[in-house]
Coordinates of C-alpha atoms in Angstrom, one line a residue:
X8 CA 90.4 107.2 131.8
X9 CA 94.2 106.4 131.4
X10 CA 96.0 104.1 130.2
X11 CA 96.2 101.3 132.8
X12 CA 92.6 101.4 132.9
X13 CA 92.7 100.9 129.0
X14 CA 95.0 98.1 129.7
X15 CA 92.6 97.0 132.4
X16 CA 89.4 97.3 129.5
X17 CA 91.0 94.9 127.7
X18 CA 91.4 92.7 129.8
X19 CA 88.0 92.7 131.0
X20 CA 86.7 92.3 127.1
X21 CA 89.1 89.5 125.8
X22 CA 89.5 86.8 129.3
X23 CA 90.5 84.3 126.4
X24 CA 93.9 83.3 124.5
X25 CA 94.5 82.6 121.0
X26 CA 93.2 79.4 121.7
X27 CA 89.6 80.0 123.9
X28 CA 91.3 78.8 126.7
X29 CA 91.0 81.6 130.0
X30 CA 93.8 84.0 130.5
X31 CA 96.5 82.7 133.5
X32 CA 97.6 86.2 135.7
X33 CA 100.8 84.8 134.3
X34 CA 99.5 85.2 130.7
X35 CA 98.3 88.8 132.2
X36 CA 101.6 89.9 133.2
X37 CA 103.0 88.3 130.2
X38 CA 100.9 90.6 128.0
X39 CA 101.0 93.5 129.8
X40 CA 104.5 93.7 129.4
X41 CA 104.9 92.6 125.9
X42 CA 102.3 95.4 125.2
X43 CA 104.6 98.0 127.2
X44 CA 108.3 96.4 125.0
X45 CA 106.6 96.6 121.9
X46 CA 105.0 99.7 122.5
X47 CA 108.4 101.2 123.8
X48 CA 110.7 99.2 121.4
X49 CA 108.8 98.0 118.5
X50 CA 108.6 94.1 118.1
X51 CA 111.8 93.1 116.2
X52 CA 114.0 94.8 119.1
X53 CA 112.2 93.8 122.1
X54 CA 113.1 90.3 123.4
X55 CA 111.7 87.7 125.1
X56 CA 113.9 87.7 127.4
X57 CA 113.1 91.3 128.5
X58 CA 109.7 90.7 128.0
X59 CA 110.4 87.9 131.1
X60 CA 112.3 90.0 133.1
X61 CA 109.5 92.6 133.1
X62 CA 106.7 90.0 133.7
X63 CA 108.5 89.0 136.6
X64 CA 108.3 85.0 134.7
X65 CA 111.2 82.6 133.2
X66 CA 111.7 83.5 129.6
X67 CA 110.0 79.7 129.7
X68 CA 107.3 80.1 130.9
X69 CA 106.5 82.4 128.1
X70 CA 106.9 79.5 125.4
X71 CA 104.5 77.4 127.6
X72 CA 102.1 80.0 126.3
X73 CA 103.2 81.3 123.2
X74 CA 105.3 79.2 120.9
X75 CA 107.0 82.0 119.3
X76 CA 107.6 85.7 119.9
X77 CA 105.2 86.2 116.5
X78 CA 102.7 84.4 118.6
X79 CA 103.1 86.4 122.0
X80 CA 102.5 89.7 119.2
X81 CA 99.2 88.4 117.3
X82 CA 97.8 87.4 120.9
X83 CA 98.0 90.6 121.8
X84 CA 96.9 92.1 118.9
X85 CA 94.3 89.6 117.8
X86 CA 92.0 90.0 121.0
X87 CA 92.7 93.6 120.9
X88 CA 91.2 94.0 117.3
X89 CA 88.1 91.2 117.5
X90 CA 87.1 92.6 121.0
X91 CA 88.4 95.8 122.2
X92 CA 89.1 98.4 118.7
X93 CA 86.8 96.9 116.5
X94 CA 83.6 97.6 118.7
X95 CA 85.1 100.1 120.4
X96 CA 86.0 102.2 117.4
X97 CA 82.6 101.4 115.2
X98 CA 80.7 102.2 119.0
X99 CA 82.9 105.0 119.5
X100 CA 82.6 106.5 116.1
X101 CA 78.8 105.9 115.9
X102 CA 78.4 108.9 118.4
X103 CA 80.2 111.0 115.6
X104 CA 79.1 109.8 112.7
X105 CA 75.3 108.9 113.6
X106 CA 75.4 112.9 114.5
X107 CA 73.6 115.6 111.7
X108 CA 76.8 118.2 111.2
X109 CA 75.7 121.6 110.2
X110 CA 79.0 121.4 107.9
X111 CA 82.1 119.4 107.3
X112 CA 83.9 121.5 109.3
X113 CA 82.2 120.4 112.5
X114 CA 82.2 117.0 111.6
X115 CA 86.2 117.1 111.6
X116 CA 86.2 119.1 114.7
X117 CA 84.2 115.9 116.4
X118 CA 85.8 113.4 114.9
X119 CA 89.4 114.5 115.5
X120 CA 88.2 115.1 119.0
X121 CA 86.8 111.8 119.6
X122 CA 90.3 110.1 117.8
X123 CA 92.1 112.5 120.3
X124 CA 90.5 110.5 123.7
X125 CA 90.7 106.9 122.2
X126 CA 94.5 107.7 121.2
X127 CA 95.0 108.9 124.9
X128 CA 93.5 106.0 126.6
X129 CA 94.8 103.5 124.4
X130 CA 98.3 104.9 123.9
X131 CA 100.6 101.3 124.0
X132 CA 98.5 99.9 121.7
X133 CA 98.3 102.3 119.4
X134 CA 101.7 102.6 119.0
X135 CA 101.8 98.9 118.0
X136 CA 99.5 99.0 115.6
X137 CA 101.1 101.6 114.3
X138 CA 104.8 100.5 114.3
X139 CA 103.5 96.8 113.1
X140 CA 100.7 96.7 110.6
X141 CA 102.9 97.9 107.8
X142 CA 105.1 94.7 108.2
X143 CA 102.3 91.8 109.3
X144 CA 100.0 90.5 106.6
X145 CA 97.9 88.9 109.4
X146 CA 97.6 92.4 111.3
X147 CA 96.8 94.1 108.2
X148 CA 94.2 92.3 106.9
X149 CA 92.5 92.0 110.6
X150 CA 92.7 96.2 110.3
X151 CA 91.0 95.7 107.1
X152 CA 88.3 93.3 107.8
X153 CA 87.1 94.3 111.2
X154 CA 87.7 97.8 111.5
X155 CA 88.4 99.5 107.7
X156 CA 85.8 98.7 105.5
X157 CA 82.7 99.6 108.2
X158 CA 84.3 103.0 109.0
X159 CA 84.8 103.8 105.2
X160 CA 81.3 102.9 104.6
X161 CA 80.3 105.1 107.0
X162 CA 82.8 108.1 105.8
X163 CA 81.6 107.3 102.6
X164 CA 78.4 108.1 103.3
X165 CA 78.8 111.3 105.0
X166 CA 81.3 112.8 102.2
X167 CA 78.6 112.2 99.9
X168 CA 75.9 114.0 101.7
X169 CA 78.3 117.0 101.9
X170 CA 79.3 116.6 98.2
X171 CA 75.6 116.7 97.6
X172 CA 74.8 119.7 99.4
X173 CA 77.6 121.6 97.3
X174 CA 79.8 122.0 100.7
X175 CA 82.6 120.0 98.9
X176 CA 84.2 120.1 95.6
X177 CA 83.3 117.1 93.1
X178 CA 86.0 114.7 93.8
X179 CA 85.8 110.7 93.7
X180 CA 84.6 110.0 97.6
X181 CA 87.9 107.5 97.9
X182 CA 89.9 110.4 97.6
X183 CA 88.1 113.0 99.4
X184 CA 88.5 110.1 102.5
X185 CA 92.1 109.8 101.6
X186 CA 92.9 113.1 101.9
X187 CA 91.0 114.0 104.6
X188 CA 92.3 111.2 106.6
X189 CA 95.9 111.4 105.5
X190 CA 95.5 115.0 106.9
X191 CA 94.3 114.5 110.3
X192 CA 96.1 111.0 110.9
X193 CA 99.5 112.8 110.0
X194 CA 98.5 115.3 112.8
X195 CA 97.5 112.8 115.2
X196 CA 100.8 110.5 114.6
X197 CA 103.1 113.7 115.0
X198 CA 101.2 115.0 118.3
X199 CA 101.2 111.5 120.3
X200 CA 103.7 109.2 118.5
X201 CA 106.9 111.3 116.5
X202 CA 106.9 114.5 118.4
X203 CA 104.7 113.9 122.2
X204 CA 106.6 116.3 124.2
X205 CA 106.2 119.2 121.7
X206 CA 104.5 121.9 123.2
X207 CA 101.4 121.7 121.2
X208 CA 98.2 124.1 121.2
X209 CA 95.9 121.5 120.5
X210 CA 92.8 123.8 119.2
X211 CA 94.8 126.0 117.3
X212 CA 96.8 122.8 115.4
X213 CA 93.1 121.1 115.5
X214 CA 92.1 124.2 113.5
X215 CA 95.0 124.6 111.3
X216 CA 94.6 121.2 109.7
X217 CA 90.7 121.6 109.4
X218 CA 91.7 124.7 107.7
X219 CA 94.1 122.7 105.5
X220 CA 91.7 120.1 104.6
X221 CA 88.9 122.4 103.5
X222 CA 90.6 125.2 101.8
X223 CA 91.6 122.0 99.1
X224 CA 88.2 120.5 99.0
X225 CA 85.7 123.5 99.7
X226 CA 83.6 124.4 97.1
X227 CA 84.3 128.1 95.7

């Protein structure tokens, strides 16, 4: 599935705005092509005015809607979280996770995978979250609430069993996530968001960080 049929997803799971009210195909277009300014520009340097242009609207028409540019951003965003990448990602991730992995190995191999195909379909957005979180208390603690603390709960869980079974080295469990996931999210944000057009080898970088990872936190 590409990307306009993420865009299209979204759509379909979040018909509402900030306010319950249903989406205009003004307030469609409007969206879409915030989503594509942000996404290309980050939000501080993309304009309203642009975001107009592109929408095919008067820059009004958008403040009929959304009373500030802040506001355009967290109705994108908001919906995206509650209704699209929460679910999505906790679903998603449940056909990884919910799985019994021979070793940790495989478990990164599948879960890297599965990161790899939501990444790819939901590109735009991605990028926001990305290039906005850091600097939005209200995006951060939406992250937080709806999508971090299940999936750590659920990492948790799985480090331990491998911990247990003497696959990994004794190591608090936050730090055996951190470091696993610091790993394989600084290969993910190299390969689609600093570097794209690289010519990468995907299975051969997949298995050079998996190396990475375990050769610090295998148990000798």
């Amino acid at each position: 599935m590409g990307e306009q049929e993420g865009l299209e997803e979204l759509f379909r799971t979040s018909e509402t705005d900030l306010y319950g009210e249903e989406l205009t195909p003004k307030q469609k277009r409007i969206v879409e092509a915030a989503i594509q300014m942000f996404s290309e520009k980050g939000y501080s340097s993309s304009s309203t005015s642009e975001i107009a242009k592109r929408a095919k609207v008067a820059e009004g028409t958008i403040f009929r809607h959304y009373k500030t540019k802040k506001e355009l951003l967290l109705a994108i965003v908001t919906p995206v979280m509650s209704n699209l990448l929460a679910p999505f990602i906790i679903r998603d991730l449940d056909k990884v996770l919910s799985q019994n992995y021979k070793c940790y190995e495989d478990f990164l191999t599948a879960i890297v995978k599965n990161r790899q195909t939501f990444i790819e379909k939901h590109i735009s957005i991605v990028k926001i979250l990305l290039q906005e979180i850091p600097f939005h208390n209200e995006l951060r603690s939406q992250f937080i609430e709806r999508i971090g603390k299940e999936v750590y709960n659920r990492l948790e869980a799985i480090v331990t069993h491998f911990q247990d079974k003497g696959e990994l080295i004794e190591m608090p469990t936050q730090a055996a996530i951190r470091l696993t996931a610091t790993s394989i999210g600084g290969f993910l944000l190299t390969r689609y968001i600093l570097l794209p057009d690289n010519d990468w080898d995907d299975e051969e970088e997949l298995k050079r960080t998996i190396h990475f990872i375990m050769n610090g936190m295998k148990a000798r």
